[in-house]
Tab-separated table of C-alpha atoms in Angstrom:
chain	number	residue	atom	x	y	z
A	1	UNK	CA	0.000	0.000	0.000
A	2	UNK	CA	1.342	3.420	-0.956
A	3	UNK	CA	1.887	6.042	1.725
A	4	UNK	CA	-0.701	8.346	0.170
A	5	UNK	CA	-3.454	5.778	-0.466
A	6	UNK	CA	-6.905	6.802	0.885
A	7	UNK	CA	-5.500	9.783	2.844
A	8	UNK	CA	-7.032	13.169	2.149
A	9	UNK	CA	-5.997	16.407	3.823
A	10	UNK	CA	-8.893	17.623	6.012
A	11	UNK	CA	-10.718	20.524	4.397
A	12	UNK	CA	-10.467	22.591	7.599
A	13	UNK	CA	-6.679	22.790	7.271
A	14	UNK	CA	-5.212	25.733	5.381
A	15	UNK	CA	-2.514	24.239	3.097
A	16	UNK	CA	-0.669	27.571	3.068
A	17	UNK	CA	-0.267	27.508	6.862
A	18	UNK	CA	0.851	23.950	7.447
A	19	UNK	CA	4.108	23.399	9.336
A	20	UNK	CA	6.905	22.313	7.059
A	21	UNK	CA	8.648	20.341	9.794
A	22	UNK	CA	6.845	18.419	12.535
A	23	UNK	CA	8.731	16.802	15.421
A	24	UNK	CA	7.128	14.233	17.711
A	25	UNK	CA	7.970	12.851	21.140
A	26	UNK	CA	6.103	9.553	21.059
A	27	UNK	CA	5.279	9.100	24.722
A	28	UNK	CA	3.004	6.597	26.421
A	29	UNK	CA	3.565	3.278	24.632
A	30	UNK	CA	4.276	1.318	27.813
A	31	UNK	CA	1.552	2.985	29.867
A	32	UNK	CA	-0.984	2.393	27.105
A	33	UNK	CA	-0.049	-1.296	26.995
A	34	UNK	CA	-0.357	-1.607	30.770
A	35	UNK	CA	-3.789	0.020	30.664
A	36	UNK	CA	-4.863	-2.600	28.106
A	37	UNK	CA	-3.484	-5.489	30.155
A	38	UNK	CA	-0.747	-6.053	27.567
A	39	UNK	CA	3.046	-6.305	27.881
A	40	UNK	CA	4.990	-3.100	27.236
A	41	UNK	CA	6.373	-4.460	23.979
A	42	UNK	CA	2.826	-4.531	22.585
A	43	UNK	CA	2.702	-0.781	23.120
A	44	UNK	CA	5.927	-0.338	21.158
A	45	UNK	CA	4.568	-2.413	18.283
A	46	UNK	CA	1.404	-0.322	18.183
A	47	UNK	CA	3.476	2.857	18.470
A	48	UNK	CA	5.572	1.863	15.457
A	49	UNK	CA	2.392	1.419	13.438
A	50	UNK	CA	1.215	4.893	14.456
A	51	UNK	CA	4.512	6.379	13.324
A	52	UNK	CA	4.155	4.795	9.884
A	53	UNK	CA	0.644	6.247	9.667
A	54	UNK	CA	1.854	9.711	10.704
A	55	UNK	CA	4.478	9.608	7.964
A	56	UNK	CA	1.657	8.875	5.501
A	57	UNK	CA	-0.327	11.891	6.691
A	58	UNK	CA	2.660	14.220	6.540
A	59	UNK	CA	3.570	13.213	3.006
A	60	UNK	CA	-0.017	13.303	1.747
A	61	UNK	CA	-0.834	16.631	3.395
A	62	UNK	CA	2.261	18.479	2.204
A	63	UNK	CA	4.503	18.490	5.300
A	64	UNK	CA	8.121	18.265	4.169
A	65	UNK	CA	9.901	16.840	7.232
A	66	UNK	CA	8.932	14.545	10.118
A	67	UNK	CA	11.315	13.978	13.048
A	68	UNK	CA	10.554	11.214	15.548
A	69	UNK	CA	12.220	10.672	18.928
A	70	UNK	CA	12.597	6.899	18.789
A	71	UNK	CA	15.258	6.153	21.434
A	72	UNK	CA	17.095	8.589	23.675
A	73	UNK	CA	20.536	8.339	25.247
A	74	UNK	CA	18.713	7.920	28.572
A	75	UNK	CA	16.585	5.008	27.331
A	76	UNK	CA	19.493	2.594	27.816
A	77	UNK	CA	18.487	2.648	31.481
A	78	UNK	CA	15.293	0.720	30.718
A	79	UNK	CA	15.106	-3.044	31.411
A	80	UNK	CA	17.483	-4.976	29.171
A	81	UNK	CA	14.766	-7.167	27.575
A	82	UNK	CA	12.831	-4.036	26.563
A	83	UNK	CA	15.932	-2.364	25.103
A	84	UNK	CA	16.820	-5.526	23.172
A	85	UNK	CA	13.291	-5.762	21.835
A	86	UNK	CA	13.407	-2.142	20.643
A	87	UNK	CA	16.706	-2.673	18.822
A	88	UNK	CA	15.264	-5.752	17.110
A	89	UNK	CA	12.075	-3.838	16.285
A	90	UNK	CA	14.013	-0.990	14.637
A	91	UNK	CA	16.001	-3.458	12.560
A	92	UNK	CA	12.974	-5.527	11.542
A	93	UNK	CA	10.941	-2.464	10.541
A	94	UNK	CA	13.763	-1.134	8.397
A	95	UNK	CA	14.107	-4.478	6.652
A	96	UNK	CA	10.362	-4.651	6.006
A	97	UNK	CA	9.685	-1.044	5.053
A	98	UNK	CA	12.831	0.213	3.304
A	99	UNK	CA	11.870	-0.668	-0.246
A	100	UNK	CA	8.372	0.809	0.116
A	101	UNK	CA	9.692	4.005	1.659
A	102	UNK	CA	12.252	4.308	-1.103
A	103	UNK	CA	9.594	3.871	-3.796
A	104	UNK	CA	7.567	6.618	-2.144
A	105	UNK	CA	10.565	8.985	-2.298
A	106	UNK	CA	11.076	9.138	1.470
A	107	UNK	CA	14.547	10.242	2.533
A	108	UNK	CA	15.438	8.411	5.756
A	109	UNK	CA	17.925	10.106	8.081
A	110	UNK	CA	19.027	8.728	11.431
A	111	UNK	CA	20.238	11.325	13.920
A	112	UNK	CA	22.156	10.544	17.091
A	113	UNK	CA	25.267	8.609	18.072
A	114	UNK	CA	24.850	5.452	16.024
A	115	UNK	CA	28.267	4.031	16.896
A	116	UNK	CA	27.139	1.978	19.905
A	117	UNK	CA	24.068	0.434	18.305
A	118	UNK	CA	24.128	-3.284	17.391
A	119	UNK	CA	26.325	-3.812	14.330
A	120	UNK	CA	23.530	-5.392	12.296
A	121	UNK	CA	21.308	-2.387	13.001
A	122	UNK	CA	24.120	-0.005	12.061
A	123	UNK	CA	24.520	-1.779	8.722
A	124	UNK	CA	20.888	-1.505	7.708
A	125	UNK	CA	20.746	2.105	8.926
A	126	UNK	CA	23.645	3.011	6.656
A	127	UNK	CA	22.021	1.088	3.813
A	128	UNK	CA	18.722	2.936	4.322
A	129	UNK	CA	20.335	6.382	4.442
A	130	UNK	CA	22.465	5.719	1.366
A	131	UNK	CA	19.627	4.168	-0.639
A	132	UNK	CA	17.216	7.058	0.008
A	133	UNK	CA	19.734	9.927	-0.004
A	134	UNK	CA	18.469	11.496	-3.232
A	135	UNK	CA	14.753	11.106	-2.465
A	136	UNK	CA	12.790	14.351	-2.270
A	137	UNK	CA	9.285	13.289	-1.277
A	138	UNK	CA	9.654	13.859	2.475
A	139	UNK	CA	12.530	13.831	4.980
A	140	UNK	CA	12.032	11.310	7.784
A	141	UNK	CA	14.414	11.891	10.696
A	142	UNK	CA	14.624	9.072	13.231
A	143	UNK	CA	16.375	10.099	16.463
A	144	UNK	CA	18.109	6.951	17.701
A	145	UNK	CA	20.470	7.003	20.674
A	146	UNK	CA	19.892	10.741	20.524
A	147	UNK	CA	20.390	13.348	23.234
A	148	UNK	CA	20.474	17.062	22.518
A	149	UNK	CA	23.090	17.817	25.172
A	150	UNK	CA	25.241	15.063	23.656
A	151	UNK	CA	24.743	16.629	20.226
A	152	UNK	CA	25.687	20.120	21.407
A	153	UNK	CA	28.755	18.763	23.223
A	154	UNK	CA	29.835	17.109	19.976
A	155	UNK	CA	29.353	20.397	18.109
A	156	UNK	CA	31.386	22.327	20.687
A	157	UNK	CA	34.239	19.839	20.364
A	158	UNK	CA	34.146	20.072	16.571
A	159	UNK	CA	34.251	23.873	16.641
A	160	UNK	CA	37.063	23.873	19.217
A	161	UNK	CA	39.082	21.481	17.036
A	162	UNK	CA	38.579	23.729	14.000
A	163	UNK	CA	39.774	26.764	15.974
A	164	UNK	CA	42.830	24.931	17.332
A	165	UNK	CA	43.780	23.758	13.843
A	166	UNK	CA	43.299	27.251	12.362
A	167	UNK	CA	40.372	26.178	10.179
A	168	UNK	CA	38.075	28.643	11.932
A	169	UNK	CA	38.644	32.060	13.470
A	170	UNK	CA	37.208	32.560	16.953
A	171	UNK	CA	35.562	35.825	15.889
A	172	UNK	CA	33.820	34.044	13.010
A	173	UNK	CA	31.793	31.720	15.238
A	174	UNK	CA	28.109	32.522	14.681
A	175	UNK	CA	24.805	30.755	15.317
A	176	UNK	CA	25.125	29.323	11.819
A	177	UNK	CA	28.445	27.767	12.819
A	178	UNK	CA	26.569	25.609	15.303
A	179	UNK	CA	23.526	24.961	13.102
A	180	UNK	CA	25.700	23.697	10.249
A	181	UNK	CA	27.273	21.070	12.526
A	182	UNK	CA	24.102	19.666	14.078
A	183	UNK	CA	22.726	16.234	13.187
A	184	UNK	CA	19.833	18.113	11.532
A	185	UNK	CA	21.951	20.265	9.221
A	186	UNK	CA	20.151	18.731	6.218
A	187	UNK	CA	16.710	20.149	7.083
A	188	UNK	CA	14.884	23.180	8.454
A	189	UNK	CA	14.106	23.603	12.149
A	190	UNK	CA	10.791	22.193	13.417
A	191	UNK	CA	7.768	24.459	13.192
A	192	UNK	CA	5.713	22.235	15.494
A	193	UNK	CA	6.587	19.849	18.311
A	194	UNK	CA	3.959	17.334	19.417
A	195	UNK	CA	4.269	15.370	22.655
A	196	UNK	CA	1.709	12.761	23.628
A	197	UNK	CA	0.540	11.150	26.869
A	198	UNK	CA	0.258	14.264	29.023
A	199	UNK	CA	3.930	15.019	29.649
A	200	UNK	CA	5.030	18.637	29.127
A	201	UNK	CA	8.791	18.662	28.789
A	202	UNK	CA	11.390	18.367	26.021
A	203	UNK	CA	13.309	15.424	27.497
A	204	UNK	CA	16.600	16.436	25.889
A	205	UNK	CA	15.159	16.499	22.354
A	206	UNK	CA	16.318	19.047	19.746
A	207	UNK	CA	16.977	21.764	22.343
A	208	UNK	CA	18.725	24.084	19.873
A	209	UNK	CA	16.389	23.369	16.975
A	210	UNK	CA	13.178	23.923	18.976
A	211	UNK	CA	14.048	27.471	20.061
A	212	UNK	CA	11.078	28.998	18.213
A	213	UNK	CA	8.908	25.951	17.562
A	214	UNK	CA	5.263	25.869	18.547
A	215	UNK	CA	4.518	23.147	21.091
A	216	UNK	CA	1.424	20.994	21.333
A	217	UNK	CA	0.793	18.648	24.264
A	218	UNK	CA	-2.002	16.113	24.406
A	219	UNK	CA	-3.181	13.606	27.010
A	220	UNK	CA	-3.629	11.004	24.275
A	221	UNK	CA	-1.020	8.204	24.494
A	222	UNK	CA	1.012	7.687	21.355
A	223	UNK	CA	-0.613	4.361	20.366
A	224	UNK	CA	-3.949	6.223	20.125
A	225	UNK	CA	-2.594	9.266	18.249
A	226	UNK	CA	-4.474	8.823	14.978
A	227	UNK	CA	-5.231	11.163	12.058
A	228	UNK	CA	-8.011	12.882	14.026
A	229	UNK	CA	-5.541	13.736	16.795
A	230	UNK	CA	-2.983	14.948	14.249
A	231	UNK	CA	-5.671	17.074	12.622
A	232	UNK	CA	-6.388	18.742	15.979
A	233	UNK	CA	-2.687	19.411	16.541
A	234	UNK	CA	-2.392	21.065	13.138
A	235	UNK	CA	-5.521	23.155	13.727
A	236	UNK	CA	-4.035	24.365	17.008
A	237	UNK	CA	-0.819	25.249	15.172
A	238	UNK	CA	-2.695	27.199	12.527
A	239	UNK	CA	-4.421	29.241	15.225
A	240	UNK	CA	-1.084	30.375	16.690
A	241	UNK	CA	0.450	33.769	15.882
A	242	UNK	CA	4.124	33.067	15.241
A	243	UNK	CA	5.998	36.362	15.777
A	244	UNK	CA	9.511	35.035	16.560
A	245	UNK	CA	9.974	37.741	19.198
A	246	UNK	CA	8.648	40.520	16.964
A	247	UNK	CA	5.341	42.374	16.827
A	248	UNK	CA	2.720	41.468	14.287
A	249	UNK	CA	2.885	44.315	11.768
A	250	UNK	CA	-0.892	44.245	11.352
A	251	UNK	CA	-1.601	44.526	15.069
A	252	UNK	CA	-2.274	48.008	16.526
A	253	UNK	CA	0.557	49.515	18.565
A	254	UNK	CA	-0.662	49.955	22.148
A	255	UNK	CA	2.508	51.029	23.930
A	256	UNK	CA	1.858	53.895	26.304
A	257	UNK	CA	4.203	56.852	26.039
A	258	UNK	CA	5.105	59.459	28.596
A	259	UNK	CA	5.100	63.179	27.785
C-alpha cells in the first residue's frame, strides 16, 4: 500500500499555513499497553504502526519533514529485555519497510550517536540512508540514541578542534556555525513539536532546533494518536500567531508613552 493511499488532507486545514517540519515525542507506549493489560512491547509495536501512519499523513498533506524521537541516550536505562526488543524492532521495521519508503521517495535520516548500536542495526541504517539519499518526497528523521546535550557537546568539540587547527577564526563563530554542525543540518528547524501522553517537557530532544517551535501537548497516548488527533494538533498550530519575538505588523501599537 502506498503512503498516500486513501489519505485526504482535512478541508479545515489551510494548506498555506501547514508546518513544514513536525517533530514528535512519542510518549506513552508502555503505559498504554499496561492500561490494556498487555506487555509493554505490545505498546511499542502499536506505536511503530502509528509512526508509519503519521508519515503517511505528513507526506499526503504536504509536510516536508517529520522527526521522531525513537530512542534517547537515557533510554538505555530501561530493562534490558525491553531495550533488546526495541533494537530488534528498529532493525525488523527497516528491513520490512525500506523498499516501500524508497519507492515513495522518502529520505530516511538517522540522527544521534549510532556508533554503539548493534552492528547489524548499524549496517541496515547506513544502507537505508544511502539508498534514500536522493529522495525528495519527504525527509524522515529518526532520532536513535539521541540526546540534545550530547549533540551540542559534539558540536562544541568540533568547533574547538577547527579553531585549534586554524580552520576557523574565533571571531567568526556565529549561530550558523553551530547549526551547520548539528545532526539536523540537512533540514529546516521544526515548526511544530507534538508530545503525547500528558507530559510537558522536552526530554533532551532538539533543544537548539526547537528554540522557536510551537509546542502541542495532548493527554492522548502515542498508540492512540491517529489522524483525528494529528488534525487537531495542526488546527491548534494554525491558530497560533508566530511572531519570533517581533510584533505582528498588522496589530495596533498599544505602547503607552510618557510626555
